[in-house]
Backbone as numpy.savetxt, mean C-alpha at the origin, in Angstrom:
# Nx Ny Nz CAx CAy CAz Cx Cy Cz
2.77 -9.12 -25.31 1.85 -7.53 -24.98 2.86 -6.68 -24.65
1.85 -5.50 -25.86 2.95 -4.42 -26.21 1.86 -3.15 -25.23
2.71 -2.67 -24.28 2.09 -1.47 -23.25 2.66 -0.01 -23.70
0.93 0.51 -24.02 1.25 2.50 -24.34 1.72 2.63 -22.76
2.75 3.58 -22.66 3.13 3.81 -21.66 3.35 5.28 -21.94
3.21 6.46 -20.35 3.85 7.87 -20.34 4.69 7.44 -19.29
5.58 8.81 -19.28 6.60 8.95 -17.78 6.00 10.47 -17.78
6.16 10.42 -16.49 5.48 11.84 -15.69 6.69 11.94 -14.69
7.42 12.91 -14.73 8.68 13.36 -14.07 9.29 14.93 -14.56
9.01 15.62 -13.38 9.46 16.65 -13.91 10.96 17.19 -13.98
11.99 16.21 -13.93 13.26 16.49 -14.14 13.27 16.17 -15.27
13.89 17.22 -16.62 14.07 16.83 -18.02 14.81 15.24 -18.36
15.86 15.60 -17.38 17.15 14.54 -17.37 16.87 13.35 -17.36
15.85 13.32 -16.34 15.57 12.26 -15.77 14.71 10.98 -16.74
13.75 12.48 -17.72 12.66 11.78 -18.50 13.44 11.13 -19.42
14.77 11.88 -20.13 15.24 11.45 -21.03 15.97 10.58 -20.89
16.39 10.03 -19.82 17.29 9.23 -19.52 16.42 7.60 -19.71
15.56 7.98 -19.09 14.17 6.79 -18.88 13.91 6.08 -20.43
13.35 7.42 -20.61 12.79 7.45 -22.08 13.49 6.78 -23.38
15.30 6.66 -23.34 15.97 6.29 -24.10 16.44 4.54 -23.32
16.39 4.38 -22.64 15.94 2.96 -21.98 14.63 2.07 -21.92
13.60 2.44 -22.11 12.31 1.68 -22.84 12.50 1.94 -24.19
13.11 2.76 -25.04 12.81 2.55 -26.21 13.12 1.48 -26.74
14.76 1.15 -25.65 14.86 -0.37 -25.92 14.23 -1.75 -25.99
13.12 -1.51 -25.20 12.51 -2.69 -24.63 11.22 -2.78 -25.76
11.08 -3.58 -26.13 9.64 -3.77 -27.30 8.53 -4.57 -26.66
8.85 -4.08 -25.21 7.17 -4.68 -24.46 6.43 -3.38 -24.39
7.02 -2.05 -24.15 6.71 -0.88 -24.22 6.60 0.01 -25.21
5.60 0.56 -25.39 5.50 1.81 -26.46 5.11 2.97 -26.01
6.13 4.35 -25.92 5.95 5.39 -25.32 4.90 6.03 -26.08
4.06 6.53 -25.56 2.84 7.55 -26.35 2.83 9.18 -25.70
3.62 9.52 -24.60 3.87 10.99 -24.31 4.83 10.99 -23.09
5.09 12.13 -22.50 5.45 12.55 -21.56 4.94 13.82 -20.45
4.94 13.71 -19.50 3.95 14.65 -18.75 5.54 15.21 -17.64
5.33 16.54 -17.13 6.29 17.34 -15.99 5.57 17.73 -15.13
4.39 17.36 -14.96 3.51 17.41 -13.96 2.05 17.26 -14.03
1.14 17.46 -12.60 -0.06 17.02 -12.40 -0.69 17.21 -13.57
-1.09 19.09 -14.04 -1.67 19.57 -14.78 -1.61 18.99 -15.97
-0.34 18.77 -16.59 -0.02 18.16 -18.05 -0.36 16.68 -17.97
0.03 15.93 -16.86 -0.19 14.31 -17.09 -1.82 14.52 -17.38
-2.63 15.36 -16.45 -3.78 14.69 -16.43 -4.91 14.99 -17.83
-4.11 16.08 -18.50 -4.76 16.07 -19.98 -3.59 15.57 -20.94
-2.55 14.20 -20.53 -1.85 13.75 -21.66 -2.72 12.01 -21.23
-2.80 11.92 -20.12 -3.70 11.06 -19.59 -5.10 10.57 -20.35
-5.82 11.67 -20.13 -7.12 12.00 -21.16 -7.19 12.08 -22.23
-6.29 12.21 -22.95 -5.97 12.04 -24.40 -5.80 10.52 -25.03
-4.55 10.28 -24.72 -4.20 8.66 -24.91 -4.41 7.63 -24.09
-5.02 7.79 -22.96 -5.54 6.88 -22.17 -4.32 5.65 -22.22
-2.92 5.83 -21.53 -2.23 4.75 -21.62 -2.72 3.41 -21.03
-2.24 2.68 -21.05 -1.85 1.42 -20.02 -1.07 1.63 -18.85
0.07 2.15 -19.28 1.27 1.90 -17.85 1.70 3.45 -17.96
1.51 3.93 -16.27 2.55 5.04 -16.33 3.58 4.79 -15.39
4.33 5.50 -15.56 6.15 5.67 -14.94 5.86 6.64 -14.90
5.83 6.59 -12.88 5.11 7.44 -12.05 6.21 8.63 -10.77
6.36 9.80 -10.98 7.56 10.21 -10.15 6.28 10.73 -8.88
7.14 10.26 -7.89 6.44 10.14 -6.35 6.28 11.68 -6.36
7.44 12.51 -6.52 7.75 13.96 -5.93 7.49 14.78 -7.28
6.47 15.40 -7.34 6.73 16.63 -8.72 6.45 17.76 -8.32
6.88 18.41 -9.41 7.16 20.30 -8.64 5.46 20.57 -8.26
4.60 20.32 -8.15 2.99 20.91 -8.60 2.74 19.75 -7.36
3.09 19.04 -6.63 2.46 18.24 -5.96 3.27 16.53 -6.01
2.76 15.80 -6.32 2.74 14.32 -5.80 2.05 13.14 -6.61
2.89 12.27 -7.12 1.82 11.40 -7.80 1.00 10.50 -7.19
0.60 10.70 -6.17 -0.56 9.85 -5.27 -1.36 11.46 -5.67
-1.46 12.33 -5.26 -1.92 13.50 -5.98 -2.81 13.43 -7.05
-1.84 12.94 -7.76 -2.35 12.85 -9.48 -3.24 11.54 -9.92
-2.91 10.63 -8.98 -3.65 9.37 -8.72 -5.13 9.27 -8.16
-5.38 10.43 -7.13 -6.50 10.41 -6.41 -7.35 11.60 -7.35
-6.93 12.54 -8.53 -7.35 13.23 -8.99 -8.13 12.42 -10.37
-7.51 11.55 -11.08 -7.85 11.10 -12.26 -8.31 9.49 -12.42
-9.32 8.92 -13.05 -9.90 7.79 -13.41 -9.05 6.88 -14.35
-7.75 6.31 -13.33 -7.31 5.07 -14.22 -7.13 4.07 -13.81
-7.30 3.37 -14.92 -7.65 1.74 -14.55 -6.51 0.81 -14.79
-4.95 1.67 -15.46 -4.14 0.72 -15.77 -3.29 0.17 -14.65
-1.75 0.43 -15.13 -1.09 -0.09 -14.06 0.12 0.92 -13.94
0.60 1.00 -12.54 1.55 2.11 -12.30 2.90 1.56 -11.75
4.22 1.71 -12.35 5.35 1.96 -11.14 5.95 3.31 -11.61
6.09 3.29 -10.02 6.50 4.43 -9.40 7.83 4.72 -9.40
8.17 6.24 -9.22 9.74 6.14 -9.69 9.84 7.27 -8.85
11.25 7.17 -7.95 11.30 8.01 -6.34 12.80 7.91 -6.17
13.37 9.15 -5.72 14.78 9.53 -5.05 14.86 9.03 -3.56
13.71 8.88 -3.10 13.63 9.33 -1.64 13.06 7.04 -1.67
14.14 6.89 -0.74 13.60 5.40 -0.18 12.80 5.25 0.16
12.34 6.02 1.13 11.16 6.38 2.41 9.67 5.78 1.63
9.57 5.99 0.34 8.70 6.28 -0.32 8.57 4.65 -1.26
9.79 3.98 -1.30 9.98 2.57 -1.48 8.98 1.23 -0.39
7.56 1.71 -0.58 6.97 0.31 0.28 6.44 -0.44 -0.39
6.28 -1.44 0.19 5.78 -2.51 -0.46 4.20 -2.67 -0.80
3.73 -2.03 0.09 2.16 -2.07 -0.33 1.56 -1.10 -0.34
0.88 -0.67 -1.84 0.21 0.08 -1.88 -1.49 0.03 -2.02
-2.18 0.75 -1.95 -3.79 0.50 -1.67 -4.04 1.11 -3.24
-2.66 0.84 -4.18 -3.37 0.52 -5.58 -3.01 -0.20 -6.44
-3.43 0.09 -7.43 -2.64 -1.01 -8.69 -1.30 -0.43 -9.13
-0.48 -0.75 -7.94 0.79 -0.86 -8.48 1.64 -1.49 -8.69
2.34 -1.70 -9.90 3.34 -2.97 -9.57 4.61 -2.81 -9.11
5.40 -1.51 -9.17 6.60 -1.73 -8.48 7.08 -0.08 -8.60
8.53 -0.70 -8.23 8.97 0.43 -7.74 10.57 1.14 -8.35
11.05 2.11 -8.78 12.20 2.20 -8.79 13.35 3.72 -8.42
13.53 2.98 -8.24 14.74 4.14 -7.13 15.85 4.71 -8.29
16.14 6.48 -8.05 16.19 6.99 -8.90 18.23 6.91 -8.53
19.15 6.80 -9.72 18.84 6.52 -11.02 18.58 5.50 -11.55
17.91 5.33 -12.66 17.01 4.20 -12.57 17.93 3.45 -13.16
18.77 1.98 -13.19 19.24 1.17 -14.19 18.20 0.47 -14.75
19.19 -0.01 -15.92 18.47 -1.21 -16.61 17.88 -2.58 -16.46
18.84 -2.74 -15.26 18.59 -4.44 -15.17 17.42 -3.77 -13.90
17.28 -2.97 -13.52 15.78 -2.93 -12.56 15.05 -2.68 -13.29
15.42 -1.85 -14.61 14.00 -1.41 -15.61 13.44 -2.70 -16.01
14.04 -3.85 -16.57 13.68 -4.97 -17.13 13.13 -5.60 -16.14
13.51 -5.89 -15.20 13.11 -6.12 -13.88 11.25 -6.07 -13.75
11.14 -4.71 -13.57 10.28 -4.29 -13.67 8.56 -4.83 -14.71
9.76 -4.63 -15.53 8.93 -4.94 -16.92 8.07 -6.21 -16.82
9.06 -7.43 -16.80 8.85 -8.78 -16.61 7.74 -9.10 -15.60
8.15 -8.28 -14.55 6.89 -8.15 -13.21 5.43 -8.09 -14.14
5.65 -6.67 -14.49 4.27 -6.16 -15.07 3.62 -7.47 -16.33
4.73 -8.04 -17.02 4.50 -8.94 -17.97 3.73 -10.54 -17.38
4.55 -10.88 -16.05 4.10 -11.91 -15.48 3.02 -11.54 -14.45
2.60 -10.72 -13.92 0.99 -9.96 -13.11 0.20 -10.13 -13.98
0.45 -9.76 -15.41 -0.38 -9.50 -16.25 -1.37 -11.01 -16.56
-0.09 -11.94 -16.69 -0.75 -13.41 -16.92 -1.44 -14.17 -15.93
-0.92 -13.84 -14.36 -0.94 -14.09 -13.35 -1.51 -14.10 -12.03
-2.26 -12.82 -12.43 -3.13 -12.23 -11.40 -3.70 -12.98 -10.50
-4.92 -14.14 -11.17 -5.14 -14.64 -10.34 -4.63 -15.52 -8.84
-3.31 -16.01 -9.47 -2.71 -16.63 -9.20 -1.21 -15.97 -7.78
-1.90 -14.80 -7.86 -0.46 -13.88 -6.62 -0.96 -14.64 -5.51
-0.17 -14.64 -4.62 -0.04 -15.08 -3.22 0.34 -14.02 -2.19
-0.50 -13.69 -1.12 -0.14 -12.23 -0.69 1.22 -12.56 0.35
2.35 -12.01 0.35 3.29 -11.76 1.13 3.20 -10.85 2.67
3.60 -11.20 3.75 3.33 -10.56 4.54 4.05 -9.54 4.90
3.22 -8.19 5.32 4.29 -7.30 5.46 4.87 -7.22 6.87
6.32 -6.01 6.75 7.37 -6.20 7.72 6.26 -5.09 8.42
7.15 -5.13 10.02 6.76 -4.20 11.04 6.66 -2.89 10.95
7.98 -2.48 10.09 8.56 -1.01 9.63 8.11 -0.86 7.93
7.71 -1.53 7.46 6.99 -1.11 5.97 5.85 -0.09 6.54
5.31 0.65 5.48 4.39 1.97 5.32 3.51 1.03 4.68
1.99 1.99 4.88 1.16 1.65 4.00 0.32 2.99 3.48
-0.56 2.97 2.43 -0.70 4.01 1.70 -1.78 4.05 1.57
-2.52 5.11 2.94 -4.00 5.17 2.84 -4.62 6.20 2.66
-5.95 6.31 2.74 -6.48 7.47 2.04 -7.39 7.95 3.60
-7.03 9.67 3.60 -7.72 9.88 4.80 -8.19 11.61 4.48
-9.50 12.23 4.51 -9.80 12.86 4.00 -10.20 13.43 2.61
-9.93 12.40 1.98 -9.67 12.68 0.09 -7.67 13.31 0.22
-7.43 12.55 1.04 -5.60 12.68 1.14 -5.20 11.30 1.00
-3.73 11.41 0.23 -2.63 10.07 0.80 -1.99 10.32 1.86
-2.04 9.15 2.67 -1.45 9.28 3.98 -0.38 7.94 3.71
0.62 8.27 4.14 1.84 7.20 4.64 1.96 6.76 6.15
1.08 5.64 6.40 1.60 5.43 8.16 2.17 3.93 7.98
3.36 4.19 8.73 3.92 3.03 9.45 3.13 1.78 10.12
3.42 0.77 9.61 2.72 -0.92 10.30 2.99 -0.93 11.90
3.87 -0.14 12.50 4.34 -0.26 14.12 3.22 1.21 13.91
2.79 1.46 13.60 1.85 2.65 14.46 0.38 2.42 14.44
0.07 1.25 13.87 -1.68 0.76 13.95 -1.76 0.45 14.92
-2.69 0.67 15.68 -3.32 0.21 17.04 -4.29 -0.93 17.37
-5.28 -0.54 16.20 -6.06 -1.86 15.86 -6.92 -1.64 14.60
-7.44 -2.90 13.85 -8.27 -2.85 12.78 -9.58 -3.29 12.94
-10.82 -2.61 12.31 -12.00 -3.39 12.74 -12.56 -3.31 11.38
-13.32 -4.09 11.91 -14.27 -4.43 10.49 -15.59 -4.13 10.47
-15.68 -3.14 9.05 -16.91 -2.14 8.77 -17.64 -2.61 7.08
-18.71 -3.84 7.92 -19.29 -4.59 6.95 -18.28 -5.15 5.98
-17.97 -4.88 4.54 -17.46 -5.84 3.63 -15.86 -4.66 3.73
-15.71 -3.52 4.36 -14.50 -2.58 4.27 -14.22 -2.87 5.68
-12.78 -2.00 6.14 -12.15 -2.05 7.46 -11.27 -0.98 8.11
-11.53 -0.21 8.93 -10.61 0.84 9.19 -9.84 0.89 10.33
-8.58 1.49 9.68 -7.29 1.53 10.91 -7.83 2.21 11.70
-7.09 2.17 13.19 -6.78 3.05 13.97 -5.46 3.18 14.37
-5.22 4.07 14.51 -3.47 4.72 14.55 -3.40 5.22 16.04
-2.17 5.17 15.97 -1.63 5.62 17.50 -2.05 6.94 17.87
-1.87 8.15 16.57 -1.97 9.56 17.03 -3.47 9.72 16.63
-4.35 8.49 16.65 -6.01 8.58 17.18 -6.70 8.84 15.56
-6.15 9.04 14.37 -6.38 9.01 13.26 -7.26 7.48 13.14
-8.27 7.67 12.05 -8.86 6.71 11.76 -8.28 6.35 10.22
-8.54 5.39 9.79 -8.08 4.98 7.74 -9.27 3.99 7.20
-10.23 4.62 6.44 -11.12 3.50 5.79 -10.25 2.80 4.97
-10.55 1.47 4.59 -9.72 0.97 3.54 -10.64 -0.18 3.20
-10.40 -0.44 1.85 -10.98 -1.88 1.27 -10.91 -2.78 1.56
-9.94 -3.23 2.37 -9.37 -4.67 2.64 -10.32 -5.47 3.48
-10.66 -6.47 3.54 -11.35 -7.15 4.84 -10.71 -7.22 6.00
-11.51 -7.96 7.24 -10.56 -7.94 7.76 -9.36 -9.55 8.17
-10.44 -10.30 7.22 -9.25 -11.49 6.69 -8.24 -10.97 6.14
-7.90 -10.10 5.16 -6.83 -9.77 4.29 -5.76 -9.04 5.09
-6.20 -8.15 6.14 -5.48 -7.85 7.45 -4.57 -9.19 8.08
-5.55 -9.51 8.04 -5.15 -10.83 9.49 -4.12 -12.17 8.32
-4.20 -11.95 7.06 -2.82 -12.62 6.09 -1.94 -12.08 5.73
-2.07 -10.80 5.60 -1.18 -9.28 5.32 -0.21 -9.13 6.64
-0.46 -8.96 8.11 0.17 -8.25 8.82 0.83 -9.10 9.47
2.07 -8.98 10.26 3.18 -9.60 10.73 2.66 -10.29 11.74
2.52 -11.51 12.00 1.69 -12.52 12.82 2.38 -12.02 14.32
3.83 -11.74 14.24 4.48 -12.09 15.47 4.10 -10.62 16.34
3.33 -9.51 15.45 2.99 -8.25 16.45 1.36 -8.03 16.44
0.63 -8.90 15.64 -0.69 -8.92 14.98 -1.33 -9.99 15.64
-2.65 -9.72 15.83 -3.52 -10.54 16.30 -4.55 -10.83 16.45
-5.19 -11.23 15.86 -7.48 -11.48 15.71 -7.41 -11.91 17.14
-8.51 -10.82 17.78 -9.16 -11.07 18.71 -10.61 -11.57 18.25
-10.98 -11.52 18.01 -12.63 -11.32 17.27 -12.74 -10.78 15.92
-13.82 -11.78 15.61 -14.10 -11.96 14.16 -14.21 -10.50 13.27
-14.32 -9.52 14.17 -14.33 -8.25 13.82 -12.90 -7.21 14.08
-12.38 -7.92 15.08 -10.79 -6.48 15.97 -10.04 -7.48 15.63
-8.62 -6.83 15.13 -7.31 -7.39 15.13 -6.38 -6.39 15.78
-5.91 -6.80 16.83 -4.66 -5.32 17.51 -3.35 -5.73 17.18
-3.00 -4.83 17.82 -0.94 -4.92 17.69 -0.71 -5.30 19.14
-0.08 -6.01 19.51 0.50 -7.14 20.70 1.34 -5.67 21.46
1.96 -4.94 20.46 2.93 -3.80 21.44 2.21 -2.90 21.79
0.58 -2.45 21.28 -0.42 -1.73 21.92 -0.93 -2.37 23.44
-1.22 -3.40 23.69 -1.73 -3.84 24.43 -1.25 -3.15 25.72
-1.95 -2.94 26.64 -1.65 -2.36 27.67 -2.40 -3.22 29.37
-3.43 -3.58 28.94 -4.10 -4.62 29.48 -4.98 -5.72 29.55
-5.21 -6.69 29.60 -6.26 -7.99 29.50 -6.92 -8.20 30.53
-7.94 -8.63 30.07 -8.85 -8.96 31.28 -9.68 -10.39 30.92
-9.20 -11.75 31.82 -10.26 -12.92 31.03 -11.44 -13.22 32.03
-12.50 -13.34 31.49 -13.82 -14.08 31.86 -13.86 -15.59 32.06
-14.68 -15.92 33.61 -14.26 -17.06 33.85 -14.97 -18.22 32.41
-15.83 -17.43 31.73 -16.62 -17.73 30.33 -15.95 -18.22 29.41
-14.43 -17.89 29.57 -13.38 -17.99 28.52 -13.39 -17.07 27.81
-13.91 -15.86 27.58 -14.05 -14.46 26.72 -12.49 -13.40 27.52
-13.23 -12.66 26.95 -12.16 -11.23 27.65 -12.57 -9.98 27.28
-11.43 -9.38 27.25 -11.35 -7.99 26.63 -9.97 -7.33 27.01
-9.48 -6.41 26.05 -8.21 -6.06 25.47 -8.27 -4.30 25.73
-7.71 -3.71 26.47 -7.59 -2.04 26.68 -6.19 -1.87 26.44
-6.39 -1.22 25.03 -5.09 -0.79 24.53 -4.30 0.75 24.70
-3.31 0.71 24.57 -2.75 2.42 24.77 -2.96 3.48 24.17
-3.70 4.41 25.10 -4.17 5.51 24.70 -5.32 5.51 24.24
-6.20 4.32 24.96 -8.05 4.02 24.71 -8.30 3.48 25.95
-9.59 3.95 26.44 -10.20 3.41 27.60 -11.44 2.75 27.31
-11.45 2.17 25.67 -12.53 1.53 25.17 -11.96 0.00 24.87
-12.80 -0.66 26.23 -12.70 -2.01 26.14 -12.48 -2.74 24.47
-11.98 -3.67 24.26 -12.72 -4.62 22.97 -12.39 -6.09 23.33
-13.74 -6.62 23.08 -13.87 -7.96 23.03 -13.23 -8.83 22.35
-12.74 -10.12 23.13 -11.94 -11.18 22.93 -13.14 -12.43 22.78
-13.02 -12.70 21.53 -13.76 -14.11 21.26 -13.27 -15.04 22.31
-13.66 -16.23 22.72 -13.30 -17.66 22.99 -12.15 -17.71 22.51
-12.35 -18.44 20.88 -11.79 -19.14 19.99 -10.28 -18.24 19.41
-10.44 -16.53 20.07 -8.75 -16.02 19.89 -8.36 -15.76 20.81
-9.14 -16.17 22.24 -8.17 -15.66 24.10 -6.86 -16.87 23.61
-6.87 -17.94 22.90 -5.69 -19.19 23.20 -4.86 -18.15 22.38
-4.68 -17.47 21.09 -3.44 -16.77 20.93 -3.01 -15.78 21.53
-3.75 -15.42 22.13 -3.02 -13.97 23.45 -2.46 -14.95 24.85
-2.78 -15.94 24.96 -2.56 -16.86 26.10 -1.04 -17.91 25.52
-1.02 -18.38 24.22 -0.15 -18.45 23.73 1.15 -17.12 23.26
0.89 -16.40 22.95 2.04 -14.44 22.86 2.51 -14.55 24.05
1.84 -14.76 25.80 2.31 -13.95 26.71 2.55 -15.24 27.70
2.51 -16.78 27.01 2.59 -17.60 27.56 1.91 -17.67 29.30
0.63 -17.96 28.90 -0.07 -17.09 30.14 -0.48 -18.67 30.50
């Protein structure tokens, strides 16, 4: 498959270098370039590319601002000079990220991943997040990065879920509570109820009832969270109780 692609980067020399490398790849057909959010929105609306090579930091905002403002159903490969943006879990359809200066070897690897994902999307196996990873989440129509270790708890909300962070903010996400259970590092997070996951590091107190149920009090919160009988064993194993 050949992917129609555009480059979005505010650095002219960076666009030039990437263009030269992409022109060597038969899988990619470049259909345009943009230097910022405004020009990118116009270009995407005109050419409808399959793929964006998107710089995270642009002169008039960032790449995530752009994605919030357009209805784009294609793939994204992020480009960044800042490794703090090189996160492994995006709440969008990102294929990969490339650190500047982009090497040809790394670029070919990203394109190979793009092709492989296209063939086997249904066979993807979710990898576990690490405790120092970051998530990209929405908060009041803006994009935020939160570290996994700042998650206090996660709660089911119908087919969605929301994250409660240690700074008091809440983030609504499209992932189910089961998806989070399968993604979060299990040495730090535990499901205590069919609708609740908590961070072990945030537990301040655990109360156990004679019925086998209980409740958890988290740091910075006075609201008790119920522990079902089926999940209480995990807490006992974690603390050796």
